PDB file of C-alpha atoms in Angstrom:
ATOM      1  CA  MET A  15     -65.606  36.842 -39.826  1.00 63.00           C
ATOM      2  CA  LYS A  16     -63.893  33.844 -38.223  1.00 72.00           C
ATOM      3  CA  SER A  17     -66.939  31.628 -38.802  1.00 79.00           C
ATOM      4  CA  THR A  18     -67.127  32.775 -42.456  1.00 80.00           C
ATOM      5  CA  ILE A  19     -63.460  31.924 -42.978  1.00 81.00           C
ATOM      6  CA  ARG A  20     -63.981  28.515 -41.332  1.00 82.00           C
ATOM      7  CA  GLU A  21     -66.930  27.777 -43.646  1.00 85.00           C
ATOM      8  CA  ILE A  22     -64.952  28.803 -46.738  1.00 86.00           C
ATOM      9  CA  VAL A  23     -61.939  26.720 -45.695  1.00 86.00           C
ATOM     10  CA  GLN A  24     -64.054  23.652 -44.904  1.00 87.00           C
ATOM     11  CA  THR A  25     -65.956  23.939 -48.190  1.00 89.00           C
ATOM     12  CA  LYS A  26     -62.713  24.268 -50.133  1.00 87.00           C
ATOM     13  CA  LEU A  27     -61.187  21.288 -48.312  1.00 87.00           C
ATOM     14  CA  GLU A  28     -64.201  19.154 -49.258  1.00 87.00           C
ATOM     15  CA  GLU A  29     -63.517  20.069 -52.892  1.00 89.00           C
ATOM     16  CA  ILE A  30     -59.765  19.446 -52.950  1.00 87.00           C
ATOM     17  CA  LEU A  31     -59.081  16.626 -50.474  1.00 87.00           C
ATOM     18  CA  ASP A  32     -59.474  13.009 -51.530  1.00 85.00           C
ATOM     19  CA  PRO A  33     -61.817  11.673 -48.797  1.00 83.00           C
ATOM     20  CA  GLN A  34     -60.541   8.111 -49.258  1.00 83.00           C
ATOM     21  CA  GLU A  35     -56.920   9.165 -48.764  1.00 88.00           C
ATOM     22  CA  GLU A  36     -56.535  12.621 -47.152  1.00 90.00           C
ATOM     23  CA  PHE A  37     -58.031  14.038 -43.977  1.00 91.00           C
ATOM     24  CA  VAL A  38     -57.900  17.080 -41.724  1.00 91.00           C
ATOM     25  CA  VAL A  39     -56.238  16.454 -38.376  1.00 91.00           C
ATOM     26  CA  THR A  40     -56.771  19.982 -37.022  1.00 90.00           C
ATOM     27  CA  LEU A  41     -58.045  23.301 -38.293  1.00 90.00           C
ATOM     28  CA  SER A  42     -57.711  26.386 -36.140  1.00 91.00           C
ATOM     29  CA  ILE A  43     -58.375  30.037 -36.875  1.00 90.00           C
ATOM     30  CA  SER A  44     -57.142  32.651 -34.412  1.00 91.00           C
ATOM     31  CA  ALA A  45     -58.817  35.958 -33.581  1.00 89.00           C
ATOM     32  CA  GLN A  46     -56.321  37.554 -36.015  1.00 90.00           C
ATOM     33  CA  ASN A  47     -57.443  35.142 -38.791  1.00 89.00           C
ATOM     34  CA  ASP A  48     -54.277  33.069 -38.682  1.00 92.00           C
ATOM     35  CA  ILE A  49     -55.387  29.815 -40.331  1.00 92.00           C
ATOM     36  CA  ILE A  50     -53.456  26.748 -39.245  1.00 94.00           C
ATOM     37  CA  LEU A  51     -54.338  23.514 -41.013  1.00 93.00           C
ATOM     38  CA  VAL A  52     -52.766  20.144 -40.246  1.00 94.00           C
ATOM     39  CA  ILE A  53     -53.520  17.371 -42.722  1.00 93.00           C
ATOM     40  CA  ASP A  54     -52.564  13.744 -43.047  1.00 94.00           C
ATOM     41  CA  SER A  55     -52.871  11.073 -45.681  1.00 93.00           C
ATOM     42  CA  LEU A  56     -52.788   7.299 -45.707  1.00 92.00           C
ATOM     43  CA  SER A  57     -49.787   7.506 -48.049  1.00 90.00           C
ATOM     44  CA  GLY A  58     -48.065  10.567 -46.554  1.00 88.00           C
ATOM     45  CA  VAL A  59     -48.211  14.274 -47.330  1.00 91.00           C
ATOM     46  CA  SER A  60     -45.655  15.992 -49.555  1.00 92.00           C
ATOM     47  CA  ILE A  61     -44.672  19.628 -49.248  1.00 94.00           C
ATOM     48  CA  ASP A  62     -45.993  20.163 -52.785  1.00 93.00           C
ATOM     49  CA  ARG A  63     -49.402  18.935 -51.629  1.00 92.00           C
ATOM     50  CA  CYS A  64     -49.338  21.329 -48.657  1.00 93.00           C
ATOM     51  CA  ILE A  65     -48.502  24.210 -51.010  1.00 94.00           C
ATOM     52  CA  ALA A  66     -51.308  23.259 -53.414  1.00 92.00           C
ATOM     53  CA  ILE A  67     -53.840  23.102 -50.566  1.00 92.00           C
ATOM     54  CA  SER A  68     -52.631  26.435 -49.187  1.00 93.00           C
ATOM     55  CA  LYS A  69     -52.974  28.106 -52.603  1.00 92.00           C
ATOM     56  CA  ALA A  70     -56.429  26.608 -53.150  1.00 91.00           C
ATOM     57  CA  ILE A  71     -57.680  27.929 -49.821  1.00 90.00           C
ATOM     58  CA  GLU A  72     -56.056  31.303 -50.364  1.00 90.00           C
ATOM     59  CA  SER A  73     -57.749  31.648 -53.763  1.00 89.00           C
ATOM     60  CA  ALA A  74     -61.149  31.098 -52.121  1.00 88.00           C
ATOM     61  CA  LEU A  75     -60.631  33.932 -49.620  1.00 87.00           C
ATOM     62  CA  ASP A  76     -60.721  37.674 -50.310  1.00 85.00           C
ATOM     63  CA  ARG A  77     -57.859  39.706 -48.809  1.00 83.00           C
ATOM     64  CA  ASP A  78     -59.771  42.901 -49.593  1.00 84.00           C
ATOM     65  CA  LYS A  79     -62.472  41.855 -47.111  1.00 82.00           C
ATOM     66  CA  GLU A  80     -60.291  40.398 -44.384  1.00 81.00           C
ATOM     67  CA  ASP A  81     -56.584  40.020 -43.742  1.00 87.00           C
ATOM     68  CA  PHE A  82     -55.421  36.478 -42.968  1.00 90.00           C
ATOM     69  CA  SER A  83     -52.417  34.189 -42.938  1.00 93.00           C
ATOM     70  CA  ILE A  84     -52.422  30.513 -43.772  1.00 93.00           C
ATOM     71  CA  GLU A  85     -50.141  27.683 -42.730  1.00 95.00           C
ATOM     72  CA  VAL A  86     -50.646  24.148 -44.020  1.00 95.00           C
ATOM     73  CA  GLY A  87     -48.569  21.289 -42.641  1.00 94.00           C
ATOM     74  CA  SER A  88     -48.600  17.546 -42.225  1.00 94.00           C
ATOM     75  CA  ALA A  89     -49.297  15.659 -39.008  1.00 93.00           C
ATOM     76  CA  SER A  90     -46.320  14.814 -36.826  1.00 91.00           C
ATOM     77  CA  LEU A  91     -45.631  11.321 -35.513  1.00 88.00           C
ATOM     78  CA  SER A  92     -44.924  12.820 -32.100  1.00 90.00           C
ATOM     79  CA  GLU A  93     -48.458  14.238 -31.771  1.00 93.00           C
ATOM     80  CA  PRO A  94     -51.301  12.101 -30.396  1.00 95.00           C
ATOM     81  CA  PHE A  95     -53.651  10.521 -32.929  1.00 95.00           C
ATOM     82  CA  SER A  96     -56.734  12.679 -33.361  1.00 92.00           C
ATOM     83  CA  HIS A  97     -58.437  11.229 -36.438  1.00 91.00           C
ATOM     84  CA  ARG A  98     -59.733   7.693 -36.968  1.00 91.00           C
ATOM     85  CA  LEU A  99     -57.827   7.318 -40.259  1.00 92.00           C
ATOM     86  CA  GLN A 100     -54.535   7.821 -38.393  1.00 94.00           C
ATOM     87  CA  TYR A 101     -55.194   4.430 -36.801  1.00 96.00           C
ATOM     88  CA  THR A 102     -55.661   2.909 -40.256  1.00 93.00           C
ATOM     89  CA  LYS A 103     -52.454   4.563 -41.446  1.00 94.00           C
ATOM     90  CA  HIS A 104     -50.429   3.112 -38.576  1.00 95.00           C
ATOM     91  CA  LEU A 105     -51.678  -0.486 -38.679  1.00 96.00           C
ATOM     92  CA  GLY A 106     -48.838  -2.832 -37.741  1.00 97.00           C
ATOM     93  CA  HIS A 107     -46.876  -0.078 -35.984  1.00 97.00           C
ATOM     94  CA  PRO A 108     -45.988   0.194 -32.283  1.00 98.00           C
ATOM     95  CA  ILE A 109     -48.181   2.557 -30.251  1.00 98.00           C
ATOM     96  CA  VAL A 110     -48.648   3.691 -26.670  1.00 97.00           C
ATOM     97  CA  VAL A 111     -52.180   3.919 -25.305  1.00 98.00           C
ATOM     98  CA  PHE A 112     -52.867   6.265 -22.398  1.00 98.00           C
ATOM     99  CA  PHE A 113     -56.215   5.340 -20.868  1.00 97.00           C
ATOM    100  CA  SER A 114     -58.696   7.735 -19.286  1.00 96.00           C
ATOM    101  CA  ASP A 115     -58.178   5.996 -15.919  1.00 96.00           C
ATOM    102  CA  GLY A 116     -54.411   6.751 -15.955  1.00 96.00           C
ATOM    103  CA  ALA A 117     -53.221   3.317 -17.117  1.00 96.00           C
ATOM    104  CA  LYS A 118     -50.754   2.943 -19.986  1.00 97.00           C
ATOM    105  CA  GLN A 119     -50.242   0.057 -22.420  1.00 97.00           C
ATOM    106  CA  LYS A 120     -47.712  -0.456 -25.215  1.00 97.00           C
ATOM    107  CA  GLY A 121     -48.267  -2.760 -28.138  1.00 97.00           C
ATOM    108  CA  VAL A 122     -48.822  -3.059 -31.863  1.00 98.00           C
ATOM    109  CA  LEU A 123     -51.885  -1.626 -33.564  1.00 98.00           C
ATOM    110  CA  SER A 124     -53.404  -4.570 -35.426  1.00 98.00           C
ATOM    111  CA  ALA A 125     -56.853  -3.342 -36.513  1.00 97.00           C
ATOM    112  CA  SER A 126     -59.211  -0.371 -36.248  1.00 96.00           C
ATOM    113  CA  ASP A 127     -62.828   0.430 -36.980  1.00 95.00           C
ATOM    114  CA  GLU A 128     -65.428   3.110 -36.250  1.00 94.00           C
ATOM    115  CA  GLU A 129     -65.575   2.294 -32.512  1.00 96.00           C
ATOM    116  CA  GLY A 130     -62.004   1.478 -31.570  1.00 97.00           C
ATOM    117  CA  PHE A 131     -58.920  -0.553 -32.306  1.00 98.00           C
ATOM    118  CA  ILE A 132     -57.155  -3.784 -31.427  1.00 98.00           C
ATOM    119  CA  LEU A 133     -53.856  -3.723 -29.575  1.00 98.00           C
ATOM    120  CA  GLN A 134     -51.527  -6.733 -29.587  1.00 98.00           C
ATOM    121  CA  TYR A 135     -49.151  -6.842 -26.628  1.00 96.00           C
ATOM    122  CA  GLU A 136     -47.083  -9.196 -24.521  1.00 93.00           C
ATOM    123  CA  GLU A 137     -48.105  -9.986 -20.971  1.00 91.00           C
ATOM    124  CA  LEU A 138     -45.702 -11.353 -18.384  1.00 86.00           C
ATOM    125  CA  ILE A 139     -47.101 -14.584 -16.939  1.00 83.00           C
ATOM    126  CA  PRO A 140     -45.585 -15.466 -13.553  1.00 77.00           C
ATOM    127  CA  SER A 141     -44.649 -19.074 -12.849  1.00 72.00           C
ATOM    128  CA  SER A 142     -46.985 -21.040 -10.656  1.00 71.00           C
ATOM    129  CA  ASP A 143     -44.158 -21.931  -8.236  1.00 67.00           C
ATOM    130  CA  GLY A 144     -42.937 -18.314  -7.911  1.00 60.00           C
ATOM    131  CA  ARG A 145     -39.517 -18.889  -9.521  1.00 61.00           C
ATOM    132  CA  HIS A 146     -38.215 -16.116 -11.796  1.00 61.00           C
ATOM    133  CA  SER A 147     -36.762 -18.557 -14.311  1.00 63.00           C
ATOM    134  CA  LYS A 148     -40.198 -19.934 -15.109  1.00 69.00           C
ATOM    135  CA  ARG A 149     -41.779 -16.583 -16.018  1.00 72.00           C
ATOM    136  CA  ARG A 150     -42.763 -16.186 -19.632  1.00 81.00           C
ATOM    137  CA  TYR A 151     -44.479 -13.765 -21.960  1.00 86.00           C
ATOM    138  CA  GLU A 152     -47.714 -14.528 -23.772  1.00 91.00           C
ATOM    139  CA  GLN A 153     -49.166 -12.692 -26.735  1.00 95.00           C
ATOM    140  CA  ARG A 154     -52.451 -10.979 -25.917  1.00 95.00           C
ATOM    141  CA  GLU A 155     -54.954  -8.979 -27.900  1.00 97.00           C
ATOM    142  CA  ARG A 156     -57.320  -6.343 -26.576  1.00 96.00           C
ATOM    143  CA  LYS A 157     -60.155  -4.388 -28.183  1.00 98.00           C
ATOM    144  CA  ILE A 158     -59.979  -0.764 -27.013  1.00 97.00           C
ATOM    145  CA  LEU A 159     -62.736   1.755 -27.585  1.00 97.00           C
ATOM    146  CA  TYR A 160     -61.684   5.270 -28.575  1.00 97.00           C
ATOM    147  CA  SER A 161     -63.795   6.538 -25.673  1.00 96.00           C
ATOM    148  CA  GLU A 162     -61.565   4.623 -23.211  1.00 96.00           C
ATOM    149  CA  THR A 163     -58.432   6.508 -24.218  1.00 97.00           C
ATOM    150  CA  LYS A 164     -57.002   9.804 -23.134  1.00 97.00           C
ATOM    151  CA  LYS A 165     -54.470   9.768 -25.971  1.00 96.00           C
ATOM    152  CA  VAL A 166     -52.713   7.365 -28.321  1.00 97.00           C
ATOM    153  CA  THR A 167     -49.248   8.047 -29.719  1.00 96.00           C
ATOM    154  CA  TYR A 168     -46.711   6.379 -31.959  1.00 95.00           C
ATOM    155  CA  ASP A 169     -44.129   4.441 -29.902  1.00 96.00           C
ATOM    156  CA  PHE A 170     -40.579   5.433 -30.861  1.00 92.00           C
ATOM    157  CA  GLU A 171     -38.840   2.902 -28.563  1.00 84.00           C
TER     158      GLU A 171
END
């Protein structure tokens, strides 16, 4: 039954979500048919929109055949990015990149595409004579592939 519910939910979402604006971040269905849907939008998600999506999904399911619960919410800034459009939504914002090799880099998200994104950051350049007073920061830019990252989060600092 879980796979049937997933198919119904996904079909309904294709009908009601604006593919240019709204997207599914996560969809999970428990063994007890608890449906948890997290959505996001390039312009934000209102509670009224969550209610409308919940009602639309509920109307497509039959409680006489299977009991279920449904929870629709919007993506949290504290959760790692999990959809490519979240990168588009946060262009110009500070992020933290956690790489697969354990490294970490903070910067500003300046662009994104199908393969990855561009991070602008400052790099400390030591002075050639070793004096602390001569150190300076230089702006750098780095193309990062999604496959290189373990997780990417919004930077609240």
